Amino acid sequence: MGGGIEVDPAEIAARGRLMLVAADQVDRLQLAASLSQIEAALPASRSALAVERLATSWKRAEAHWARATTQHGQAMVTGGWEHDQTEEAIRRALGERSPDPPTPGPLERRGVR
Amino acid sequence: MATVDEVLAWRPTVLDQLVGEVLRDRTRLTDLDDDLAAGAPPPDWTGDDAEAARRSHQRLAHRLNDLTAEVGAVTRALSEAAAGAAAARRALEQTVDQARGEGFFVELTTGRVLDPAVPDPDPAIADDRERLRVELTDRIGEALRAADHTDGALAGLLGTVASKLIDGGTGTLRDASLVGSRAARRDILPIPVASDPGQVFGWWESLSSAERERLLAGCPGLIGNTDGIPMAVRDRANRAYLPMVEQHLREQYTTSSLATQPFERLDRGLPDPSMLRDKLDDLAAIRDVIASPNTALLSLGVHGRRFITADVAVGRVDRADHVTTTVSGVNTRPAASLKGKVDDARNLLEVSERMSQEAGDDDSHAVIVSMAYEAPQLDTDDVRISDLRGTGREFFRDNVAKEAAPGYADFLNSIDTTRLDDPHQTLAGHSYGSLTAGHTLRQGTGVDDFVALGSPGTGVDDVADLKVPRGHVHNLEAERDVIADLGVFGEDLTHLDGVRELDTAGHPGQGLDAVSGHTDYYADGSTSQHNIAAIGSGHPELAIDDTRGPDATDIFRKELGRYGDLLRTGWDEGVDLLRESSDTGVRLLRRLGVPLP
């Protein structure tokens, strides 16, 4: 690992394992699967037509997040954090959707972009 | 827009189940808050790798926030869509069933209601059925509009989420879920522009219960005074609205009373304090009356030029088999007359219920005391003929009645519209109120029986124009009631064909007292009250006919009809002509409370 360790590597690994658990849980969610019921509930509706796009979006989001988090967790567990490569891999997994996290603002400023 | 058969094929319960599943997923996501916090790189880990791990962790957390906000938004959207779809579908199904039950045919693609039946030969009954057909079409249209609104709102939100336009922020996952939920709150379907009672009822029935509660809390004045909203809901809304109006008027009164400089009130656009005082007195009278049990405040009009208007019901208008609406005349307003009129209504209700019990039908009854228009006010205590040229003129013109009529017609129609059954409706108009009632009936109302009391005319020369089924127009004219003899507004009902004359004389054998003069038609224990109750309770066979035949009063009536023509040409001229024409004319003016030199 690149310099500056002042903490027990076992603790970093333990935290990495928690992230692996989180990745696994998100991977199991299958958010998109239940959306297909909208068509059964509202046949011939515009909502039914809108489902497919959202389902695709969610499947991708879940998979990407799980993959990026797995990569992140494994890097912490194995102590093999190579920050350039790992960061780049995570960035690729999450896509280039958003810039680096902004400074937290007041809650009311959030919502629909 | 969706068609009738498409919406009837909707299965909102499937959406409810889906909400449950998405809710579980949302909980699984928000439960990751602790894991994410515990999985963050240790704070005492320093160096480049530590910084990179932190950046990565933050990015992952924020991205999961976005996903959680999206799931939060979809959960709420689905929940609101489930409620909206259920309400729209239920309203549609109910209306289609009602239409079919009434023998109509419903076009499943357009939602139009067609009538295959041959029109009834009685134009009033045929009109009533046509009104029902239009109302059912309107209600189906509103249910479809609501379904479209629900579908549009859900589709729009799903699109917004798919486009990644919901920002979950940088807080916890629970925060993000709330952010998403807030972003998904849908607008309430706007009230129909035309505000026809059928459309309004269709709109109201198609809203979810949560949306109705939001409207009740946010706009009680609108909900309480819109025809087509169910009566029990209007009562709730107006009871909430009354103290708000009272407080507002009190504040206005204080401000306006403090403006003492000449033209200050005018410059600042402040209302006249005496008018505000009068309105506050009206509100106090209404508040007192509706504090009694078994009352309902069905309308509360606060924007009148001079006073507050109101409809107060005794009994359950939304359930009663028979609903009688009484329309008051000159010089009535809540502060001066509401309590007395409501007492009369209670007595009338008792007599009506007793009649039903004795007849063995056990029907239920409700009586509405309607002061829903600003009736002409004639100050008879301190008035000169020169003053009457301004004030009294109102009484001898029908513009107030004509202006009030469309609103009254909507109100009466809404009594039928907001119920799935068809209650027997009676409209009883006293004095100038009978003119208002007459103009109202001409609009088409669904009223089954009309009773005129001490009527100076109903604005028609032919009873068919009142659009009440044949044989259902009734007239009561007490002895020495000169107003009832005026015939100022159209032909005196006494002289019209097709009007049933009911008695006001005493019938001691039945324990019924006589009434005389212009103001006692509702007197408890009177023949007059008995007759109003008999008609209102659907027992015309119990009403007592006026069999006195032509007497001196009736001959006098004919004569007075001539003066009615004069009055119609203008009050100013009428007063002068009456004063100069004969002793009879002078006596008439005195009876009207006009002091003469």
XYZ file of C-alpha atoms in Angstrom:
710
model
C 0.000 0.000 0.000
C 1.159 3.511 -0.765
C 2.520 5.079 2.455
C 1.117 6.593 5.577
C -0.445 3.555 7.291
C -1.081 4.453 10.892
C -3.890 1.973 11.395
C -4.189 -1.757 11.824
C -4.590 -3.340 8.354
C -7.008 -5.812 9.891
C -9.385 -2.988 10.664
C -9.241 -1.747 7.082
C -9.926 -5.277 5.899
C -12.854 -5.632 8.280
C -14.347 -2.449 6.912
C -13.733 -3.693 3.397
C -15.694 -6.846 4.210
C -18.649 -4.743 5.341
C -18.591 -3.054 1.956
C -18.573 -6.468 0.280
C -21.659 -7.396 2.268
C -23.342 -4.165 1.159
C -22.412 -4.889 -2.454
C -23.902 -8.352 -2.182
C -27.128 -7.039 -0.702
C -27.600 -4.471 -3.423
C -26.804 -7.103 -6.024
C -29.588 -9.284 -4.652
C -32.213 -6.548 -4.656
C -33.484 -6.954 -8.209
C -35.372 -3.688 -8.064
C -36.382 -3.885 -11.694
C -38.036 -7.274 -11.434
C -41.125 -6.105 -9.603
C -41.699 -3.165 -11.944
C -43.116 -5.456 -14.593
C -46.252 -5.697 -12.465
C -47.132 -2.149 -13.470
C -48.151 -3.427 -16.857
C -50.381 -6.034 -15.249
C -51.915 -3.374 -12.983
C -52.395 -0.682 -15.615
C -52.617 -2.386 -19.008
C -52.432 -0.127 -22.074
C -51.208 2.777 -19.969
C -48.360 5.219 -20.499
C -46.921 4.043 -17.191
C -46.644 0.508 -18.538
C -44.696 1.872 -21.488
C -42.346 3.780 -19.179
C -41.445 0.723 -17.132
C -38.922 -0.808 -19.497
C -36.667 2.228 -19.526
C -36.627 2.479 -15.754
C -36.077 -1.255 -15.364
C -33.028 -1.052 -17.624
C -31.744 1.955 -15.710
C -32.122 0.256 -12.343
C -30.608 -3.041 -13.450
C -27.581 -1.140 -14.702
C -27.365 0.991 -11.562
C -27.564 -1.996 -9.219
C -25.012 -4.008 -11.185
C -22.581 -1.123 -11.511
C -22.815 -0.184 -7.884
C -22.362 -3.763 -6.738
C -19.376 -4.233 -9.051
C -17.714 -0.969 -8.012
C -18.356 -1.642 -4.337
C -17.024 -5.172 -4.623
C -13.879 -3.794 -6.205
C -13.605 -1.187 -3.482
C -14.191 -3.715 -0.688
C -11.793 -6.271 -2.096
C -9.089 -3.638 -2.367
C -9.545 -2.842 1.295
C -9.665 -6.509 2.303
C -6.590 -7.560 0.379
C -4.670 -4.469 1.272
C -4.049 -4.121 -2.422
C -5.248 -0.609 -2.749
C -3.606 0.843 -5.774
C -5.364 4.076 -5.751
C -4.936 5.084 -9.359
C -6.106 1.789 -10.777
C -8.765 1.154 -8.168
C -10.212 4.631 -8.409
C -10.267 4.414 -12.156
C -11.952 1.015 -12.046
C -14.614 2.287 -9.668
C -15.129 5.395 -11.737
C -15.596 3.192 -14.796
C -18.005 0.914 -12.956
C -20.158 3.785 -11.747
C -19.953 5.587 -15.075
C -19.154 9.244 -15.555
C -22.526 10.369 -14.386
C -21.532 12.804 -11.740
C -18.487 14.779 -10.723
C -16.702 14.131 -7.446
C -19.013 14.340 -4.475
C -19.947 17.911 -3.662
C -19.805 19.437 -0.237
C -22.947 18.405 1.617
C -25.629 21.106 1.380
C -28.891 21.618 3.211
C -31.381 18.825 2.673
C -34.006 21.060 1.132
C -31.724 21.881 -1.769
C -31.859 18.299 -2.894
C -34.558 16.567 -4.866
C -35.247 16.653 -8.574
C -32.213 18.041 -10.350
C -56.806 9.399 -22.944
C -57.689 5.950 -21.652
C -61.030 4.476 -22.638
C -63.721 3.181 -20.302
C -62.931 -0.473 -20.924
C -59.196 0.129 -20.487
C -59.646 1.762 -17.083
C -62.141 -0.881 -16.004
C -59.405 -3.431 -16.762
C -57.020 -1.723 -14.334
C -56.108 -3.708 -11.232
C -55.071 -1.203 -8.550
C -54.629 -3.987 -6.003
C -51.663 -5.240 -8.061
C -50.142 -1.780 -7.624
C -50.733 -2.052 -3.882
C -48.824 -5.326 -3.809
C -46.075 -3.743 -5.863
C -45.869 -0.870 -3.399
C -45.284 -3.427 -0.671
C -42.433 -5.012 -2.615
C -40.750 -1.725 -3.519
C -41.167 -0.584 0.065
C -39.280 -3.668 1.237
C -36.510 -2.920 -1.262
C -36.366 0.668 -0.034
C -36.039 -0.542 3.540
C -33.236 -2.920 2.539
C -31.440 0.033 0.990
C -31.902 2.406 3.890
C -30.814 -0.362 6.271
C -27.401 -0.187 4.575
C -26.819 3.169 6.280
C -25.036 1.460 9.183
C -22.916 -0.817 6.946
C -21.853 2.123 4.813
C -20.871 4.131 7.869
C -19.058 1.196 9.457
C -17.381 0.314 6.151
C -15.884 3.761 5.663
C -12.077 3.921 5.690
C -10.852 4.458 9.287
C -10.359 8.135 10.103
C -6.833 7.536 11.429
C -5.759 5.961 8.142
C -3.678 8.592 6.345
C -1.773 8.843 3.122
C -2.582 8.751 -0.584
C -4.264 5.358 -0.497
C -6.420 6.419 2.423
C -7.497 9.564 0.574
C -8.248 7.567 -2.549
C -10.260 5.029 -0.546
C -12.239 7.834 1.072
C -13.005 9.440 -2.293
C -14.104 6.097 -3.598
C -16.253 5.393 -0.560
C -17.906 8.776 -0.803
C -18.630 8.317 -4.464
C -20.198 4.924 -3.775
C -22.257 6.315 -0.899
C -23.562 9.202 -2.964
C -24.409 6.970 -5.865
C -26.323 4.671 -3.526
C -28.091 7.773 -2.222
C -29.248 8.515 -5.746
C -30.547 4.981 -6.194
C -32.282 5.082 -2.803
C -33.893 8.436 -3.639
C -35.113 6.944 -6.893
C -36.621 3.976 -5.089
C -38.166 6.359 -2.528
C -39.686 8.397 -5.341
C -41.056 5.370 -7.144
C -42.485 3.972 -3.891
C -44.459 7.129 -3.314
C -45.480 7.485 -6.943
C -46.743 3.912 -6.986
C -48.562 4.403 -3.717
C -50.303 7.533 -4.993
C -50.988 5.873 -8.326
C -52.534 2.873 -6.564
C -54.855 5.164 -4.597
C -55.590 7.322 -7.646
C -56.218 4.371 -9.935
C -58.476 2.743 -7.364
C -60.488 5.946 -6.902
C -60.822 6.609 -10.643
C -61.729 3.016 -11.397
C -64.230 2.859 -8.544
C -65.872 6.134 -9.654
C -66.015 4.889 -13.226
C -67.410 1.505 -12.315
C -69.999 3.055 -10.032
C -71.133 5.503 -12.710
C -71.255 2.905 -15.470
C -73.259 0.586 -13.206
C -75.621 3.410 -12.306
C -76.047 4.347 -15.974
C -76.824 0.769 -16.947
C -79.150 0.395 -13.976
C -81.093 3.426 -15.200
C -81.438 1.841 -18.630
C -78.783 3.921 -20.406
C -76.179 2.598 -22.807
C -72.506 3.462 -22.208
C -70.112 3.684 -25.135
C -66.983 2.000 -23.863
C -64.611 3.867 -26.139
C -65.865 7.441 -25.822
C -67.549 7.252 -22.425
C -70.693 8.811 -23.838
C -73.977 7.808 -22.225
C -76.848 7.236 -24.650
C -80.531 6.858 -23.900
C -82.309 4.166 -25.903
C -85.617 4.832 -24.086
C -88.546 6.709 -25.620
C -88.780 10.155 -23.978
C -91.477 10.531 -21.311
C -94.485 12.530 -22.542
C -94.175 14.828 -19.509
C -91.464 17.321 -20.567
C -90.368 17.840 -16.941
C -89.708 14.118 -16.468
C -88.030 13.860 -19.893
C -85.821 16.855 -19.017
C -84.936 15.244 -15.708
C -83.809 12.070 -17.448
C -81.828 14.006 -20.022
C -80.131 15.893 -17.189
C -79.218 12.572 -15.592
C -77.793 11.321 -18.898
C -75.603 14.422 -19.244
C -74.556 14.176 -15.602
C -73.534 10.525 -16.005
C -71.561 11.388 -19.143
C -69.824 14.189 -17.242
C -68.994 11.884 -14.355
C -67.542 9.263 -16.672
C -65.511 12.014 -18.339
C -64.127 13.104 -14.985
C -63.274 9.549 -13.955
C -61.374 9.117 -17.221
C -59.645 12.477 -16.707
C -58.620 11.324 -13.233
C -57.377 8.003 -14.600
C -55.377 9.893 -17.196
C -53.971 12.166 -14.499
C -52.902 9.158 -12.435
C -51.330 7.429 -15.408
C -49.647 10.629 -16.590
C -48.224 11.394 -13.152
C -46.828 7.879 -12.712
C -45.445 7.675 -16.249
C -43.860 11.109 -15.826
C -42.215 10.132 -12.564
C -40.933 6.847 -13.945
C -39.431 8.808 -16.826
C -37.860 11.336 -14.468
C -36.286 8.531 -12.461
C -35.085 6.674 -15.544
C -33.464 9.904 -16.741
C -31.499 10.061 -13.489
C -33.012 13.425 -12.582
C -33.514 12.658 -8.882
C -30.581 13.743 -6.752
C -30.251 11.763 -3.534
C -27.988 14.367 -1.956
C -25.059 13.700 0.316
C -26.761 12.751 3.560
C -27.754 9.337 4.804
C -29.697 6.813 2.804
C -32.767 7.542 4.921
C -32.428 11.236 4.053
C -32.142 10.304 0.407
C -35.281 8.200 0.578
C -37.213 11.152 1.993
C -35.804 13.460 -0.668
C -37.044 11.085 -3.342
C -40.425 10.727 -1.720
C -40.859 14.494 -1.555
C -39.872 14.882 -5.178
C -42.540 12.370 -6.210
C -45.519 14.034 -4.584
C -47.984 14.501 -7.380
C -50.260 17.473 -7.979
C -53.941 17.062 -7.290
C -56.061 16.910 -10.409
C -57.468 20.444 -10.857
C -61.187 20.999 -10.381
C -63.057 20.979 -13.713
C -63.167 24.406 -15.306
C -66.898 24.330 -16.076
C -67.709 23.452 -12.438
C -70.925 21.721 -13.411
C -72.184 19.681 -10.396
C -71.956 16.401 -12.316
C -68.389 17.098 -13.360
C -67.414 18.259 -9.886
C -68.896 15.146 -8.311
C -67.100 12.959 -10.836
C -63.866 14.816 -10.076
C -64.300 14.509 -6.300
C -65.160 10.825 -6.459
C -62.071 10.178 -8.567
C -59.686 11.676 -6.012
C -57.950 9.474 -3.497
C -58.947 9.871 0.138
C -55.542 11.413 0.922
C -56.052 14.014 -1.797
C -59.526 14.821 -0.509
C -58.162 15.361 2.977
C -55.448 17.626 1.573
C -58.074 19.723 -0.193
C -60.317 19.857 2.855
C -57.461 21.109 4.989
C -56.031 23.478 2.393
C -59.115 24.951 0.716
C -62.167 24.577 2.976
C -63.865 27.599 1.391
C -63.695 26.024 -2.049
C -64.754 22.562 -0.961
C -67.545 23.832 1.273
C -69.131 25.919 -1.439
C -68.719 24.002 -4.643
C -71.830 22.320 -5.964
C -71.152 18.682 -6.709
C -69.150 18.033 -3.544
C -71.036 15.618 -1.242
C -73.055 17.445 1.392
C -71.414 15.840 4.422
C -68.020 16.946 3.100
C -69.296 20.485 2.533
C -70.499 20.611 6.113
C -67.066 19.574 7.402
C -65.343 22.108 5.183
C -67.638 24.994 6.096
C -67.373 24.302 9.795
C -63.608 24.635 9.402
C -63.987 27.668 7.146
C -66.324 29.681 9.400
C -63.805 30.538 12.153
C -61.222 31.430 9.499
C -63.654 33.879 7.917
C -64.622 35.256 11.302
C -61.022 35.969 12.189
C -60.350 37.581 8.828
C -63.417 39.838 9.082
C -62.560 40.796 12.654
C -59.105 41.902 11.568
C -60.584 43.824 8.652
C -63.102 45.429 10.992
C -60.381 46.581 13.376
C -58.317 48.069 10.575
C -61.273 49.691 8.902
C -62.645 51.144 12.157
C -59.312 52.827 12.869
C -59.410 54.694 9.571
C -61.054 57.932 10.631
C -59.707 60.447 8.148
C -61.987 61.535 5.295
C -61.549 59.318 2.253
C -58.979 57.211 4.131
C -61.031 54.047 3.781
C -61.649 54.805 0.146
C -57.982 55.498 -0.513
C -56.895 52.314 1.216
C -59.690 50.208 -0.251
C -61.019 49.270 3.181
C -64.551 47.883 3.505
C -67.283 49.741 5.362
C -67.025 48.779 9.071
C -70.797 48.652 9.474
C -70.995 46.096 6.674
C -68.242 44.080 8.345
C -70.082 44.319 11.662
C -73.237 43.021 9.978
C -71.338 40.135 8.436
C -69.813 39.248 11.791
C -73.313 39.254 13.299
C -74.426 36.901 10.533
C -71.510 34.574 11.209
C -72.276 34.541 14.923
C -75.889 33.614 14.177
C -74.773 30.799 11.855
C -72.249 29.547 14.417
C -74.943 29.400 17.092
C -77.370 27.546 14.887
C -74.950 24.875 13.678
C -73.860 24.181 17.243
C -77.175 22.335 17.603
C -77.201 18.623 16.807
C -78.463 17.268 13.503
C -77.509 20.426 11.585
C -75.201 20.890 8.621
C -73.683 23.995 7.073
C -73.991 23.302 3.365
C -72.791 26.676 2.106
C -71.187 29.779 3.497
C -71.020 32.725 1.125
C -68.742 35.446 2.438
C -68.290 37.682 -0.578
C -71.740 39.268 -0.638
C -72.118 43.021 -0.869
C -74.009 43.341 2.400
C -74.255 40.118 4.325
C -73.256 36.491 4.679
C -75.287 33.888 2.876
C -75.730 30.301 4.018
C -77.580 27.031 3.581
C -78.263 25.241 6.842
C -79.735 21.761 6.850
C -81.609 19.967 9.571
C -81.353 16.215 9.035
C -79.129 14.205 6.689
C -79.408 15.657 3.200
C -77.067 12.976 1.885
C -79.299 10.148 3.108
C -82.862 11.396 3.555
C -85.572 9.982 1.329
C -87.206 13.401 1.196
C -85.371 16.724 1.089
C -87.267 19.997 1.312
C -85.429 23.223 0.560
C -87.036 26.411 1.823
C -86.115 29.668 0.131
C -86.648 32.838 2.112
C -87.760 36.196 0.849
C -87.457 39.906 1.539
C -85.735 41.061 4.707
C -84.255 37.688 5.578
C -80.615 37.359 6.496
C -78.810 35.103 8.946
C -78.468 37.544 11.838
C -82.129 38.507 11.702
C -83.896 35.340 10.765
C -81.792 32.185 10.604
C -82.558 30.910 14.080
C -86.307 31.308 13.605
C -86.190 29.668 10.192
C -84.192 26.727 11.534
C -86.715 26.316 14.360
C -89.446 26.270 11.716
C -87.447 23.665 9.791
C -87.139 21.457 12.869
C -90.881 21.635 13.447
C -91.544 20.873 9.795
C -89.173 17.919 10.002
C -90.997 16.541 13.023
C -94.368 16.817 11.334
C -92.967 15.192 8.168
C -91.464 12.307 10.126
C -94.708 11.819 11.999
C -96.606 11.689 8.714
C -94.239 9.069 7.354
C -94.558 6.982 10.485
C -98.337 7.222 10.422
C -98.346 6.303 6.751
C -96.149 3.326 7.598
C -93.314 4.148 5.199
C -90.755 5.189 7.820
C -89.047 7.406 5.275
C -86.358 9.810 6.459
C -86.421 13.563 5.960
C -84.224 16.619 5.809
C -85.047 20.298 5.508
C -82.672 22.936 4.187
C -83.078 26.533 5.259
C -81.668 28.384 2.335
C -80.411 31.917 2.709
C -77.991 31.460 -0.112
C -78.695 34.752 -1.839
C -78.771 38.343 -0.693
C -82.528 38.776 -0.501
C -83.817 42.341 -0.945
C -83.865 44.272 2.311
C -86.731 46.682 2.829
C -86.571 48.882 5.890
C -90.227 49.350 6.779
C -89.603 50.977 10.150
C -88.099 54.183 8.977
C -88.726 54.734 5.359
C -90.100 57.482 3.218
C -91.485 57.183 -0.242
C -88.544 59.139 -1.563
C -86.201 56.571 0.059
C -88.191 53.724 -1.398
C -87.399 55.004 -4.830
C -84.004 53.501 -4.180
C -84.338 50.728 -1.619
C -87.799 49.353 -2.185
C -87.331 49.255 -5.905
C -85.320 46.086 -5.385
C -88.351 44.286 -4.066
C -90.382 45.091 -7.122
C -87.773 43.952 -9.554
C -86.815 40.410 -10.284
C -83.118 40.963 -10.956
C -82.022 39.650 -7.537
C -84.077 36.485 -8.042
C -82.801 36.032 -11.587
C -79.192 36.473 -10.537
C -79.590 33.948 -7.719
C -81.316 31.332 -9.887
C -78.355 29.632 -11.627
C -76.558 29.137 -8.314
C -79.679 27.731 -6.728
C -80.234 25.391 -9.657
C -76.702 24.037 -9.310
C -77.225 23.577 -5.570
C -80.489 21.666 -6.039
C -79.010 19.573 -8.828
C -76.069 18.739 -6.629
C -78.409 17.230 -4.015
C -79.388 14.623 -6.610
C -75.979 14.409 -8.235
C -74.046 13.624 -5.085
C -76.247 10.660 -4.290
C -76.550 7.389 -6.080
C -80.273 7.245 -5.351
C -82.796 9.886 -6.343
C -84.311 11.570 -3.290
C -87.708 13.199 -3.499
C -86.982 16.916 -3.590
C -89.377 19.695 -2.723
C -88.684 23.376 -3.141
C -90.715 25.724 -0.961
C -90.413 29.413 -1.700
C -91.872 32.065 0.521
C -92.738 35.540 -0.764
C -89.876 36.900 -2.898
C -88.253 33.510 -2.293
C -90.991 31.954 -4.448
C -89.896 34.216 -7.297
C -86.306 33.128 -6.763
C -87.544 29.538 -6.681
C -89.526 30.075 -9.884
C -86.537 31.398 -11.787
C -84.459 28.573 -10.361
C -86.894 25.891 -11.469
C -86.848 27.269 -15.004
C -83.171 26.317 -15.189
C -83.981 22.616 -14.667
C -83.326 21.285 -11.206
C -84.593 17.768 -10.591
C -87.077 19.179 -8.064
C -90.125 16.937 -7.802
C -92.559 19.258 -6.018
C -92.830 23.005 -5.739
C -94.718 24.831 -3.013
C -95.261 28.576 -3.257
C -96.126 30.416 -0.052
C -97.528 33.928 -0.126
C -96.135 34.332 -3.601
C -96.163 37.662 -5.420
C -95.575 35.642 -8.610
C -93.050 33.099 -9.731
C -91.922 34.753 -12.938
C -94.015 32.530 -15.207
C -97.416 32.722 -16.839
C -97.512 28.989 -17.533
C -96.775 26.339 -14.878
C -95.068 24.159 -17.474
C -92.257 26.718 -17.498
C -91.437 25.708 -13.913
C -90.285 22.328 -15.270
C -91.824 20.417 -12.381
C -93.770 17.220 -13.168
C -97.421 17.883 -13.965
C -99.646 18.207 -10.923
C -96.737 18.998 -8.598
C -97.023 22.776 -8.305
C -98.778 23.864 -5.121
C -99.850 27.255 -3.877
C -100.686 28.444 -0.385
C -102.205 31.833 0.134
C -103.326 32.890 3.564
C -106.153 35.240 4.297
C -105.169 38.864 4.375
C -101.845 38.167 2.693
C -101.699 41.115 0.332
C -98.272 40.203 -1.044
C -99.726 36.942 -2.337
C -102.255 38.973 -4.273
C -99.829 41.223 -6.040
C -99.072 39.084 -9.061
C -96.196 41.450 -9.697
C -93.897 38.812 -11.128
C -95.848 36.909 -13.733
C -99.371 35.707 -13.252
C -100.671 35.139 -9.711
C -100.425 31.355 -9.210
C -104.062 31.324 -8.055
C -105.110 32.091 -11.593
C -102.864 29.584 -13.330
C -104.033 26.198 -14.584
C -102.306 23.143 -13.170
C -101.672 24.605 -9.726
C -103.041 22.820 -6.698
C -104.398 25.301 -4.163
C -103.751 24.139 -0.617
C -105.572 25.385 2.411
C -104.351 27.711 5.112
C -107.633 27.933 7.077
C -108.061 26.224 10.437
C -109.194 22.600 10.679
C -109.992 22.158 14.356
C -111.076 18.554 13.785
C -107.486 17.721 12.880
C -106.009 20.054 15.441
C -104.759 22.429 12.770
C -104.779 26.202 13.178
C -105.400 28.853 10.586
C -102.726 31.300 9.513
C -103.313 34.746 8.147
C -101.162 37.522 6.809
C -97.876 37.089 5.025
C -95.392 35.698 7.503
C -96.796 32.632 9.322
C -96.922 29.866 6.725
C -94.554 27.681 8.742
C -96.382 28.236 12.056
C -96.220 25.066 14.132
C -99.518 23.223 14.303
C -101.005 25.111 11.364
C -102.826 23.742 8.335
C -100.251 25.504 6.231
C -97.349 23.665 7.893
C -99.271 20.393 7.621
C -99.678 20.914 3.881
C -96.025 21.763 3.295
C -95.054 18.633 5.250
C -97.522 16.476 3.310
C -96.052 17.542 -0.023
C -92.473 17.410 1.251
C -92.885 13.923 2.690
C -94.325 12.532 -0.526
C -97.860 12.238 0.835
C -99.873 14.640 -1.309
C -102.968 12.616 -0.420
C -102.686 13.975 3.115
C -102.612 17.605 1.963
C -105.774 19.611 2.496
C -107.121 21.414 -0.548
C -108.371 24.967 -0.442
C -112.058 24.394 -1.099
C -113.222 27.775 0.019
C -113.880 28.855 -3.544
C -113.902 32.443 -4.750
C -114.556 34.924 -1.985
C -114.193 38.615 -1.559
C -110.447 38.220 -1.217
C -110.179 36.424 -4.516
C -112.184 39.074 -6.281
C -109.919 41.615 -4.660
C -106.945 39.660 -5.948
C -108.071 40.096 -9.538
C -108.397 43.790 -9.007
C -104.970 43.986 -7.505
C -103.541 42.209 -10.520
C -104.072 45.500 -12.350
C -101.875 47.243 -9.855
C -99.329 44.491 -10.346
C -99.047 45.520 -13.974
C -98.443 49.050 -12.896
C -95.747 47.991 -10.455
C -94.025 45.966 -13.109
C -93.537 49.128 -15.146
C -91.522 50.643 -12.333
C -91.676 51.082 -8.600
C -91.353 54.851 -8.633
C -94.301 55.316 -10.910
C -96.189 52.498 -9.221
C -96.028 54.090 -5.790
C -97.259 57.405 -7.093
C -100.014 55.844 -9.127
C -101.183 53.618 -6.282
C -101.239 56.550 -3.906
C -103.271 58.615 -6.270
C -105.517 55.902 -7.747
C -107.827 54.896 -4.938
C -108.275 54.129 -1.281
C -107.450 50.504 -2.072
C -104.081 51.517 -3.434
C -103.333 53.574 -0.345
C -104.291 50.658 1.887
C -102.011 48.388 -0.056
C -99.089 50.737 0.400
C -99.792 50.881 4.133
C -99.801 47.094 4.321
C -96.436 47.113 2.648
C -95.237 49.300 5.466
C -94.968 52.417 3.362
C -95.797 55.493 5.463
C -97.935 57.886 3.487
C -98.402 61.597 3.969
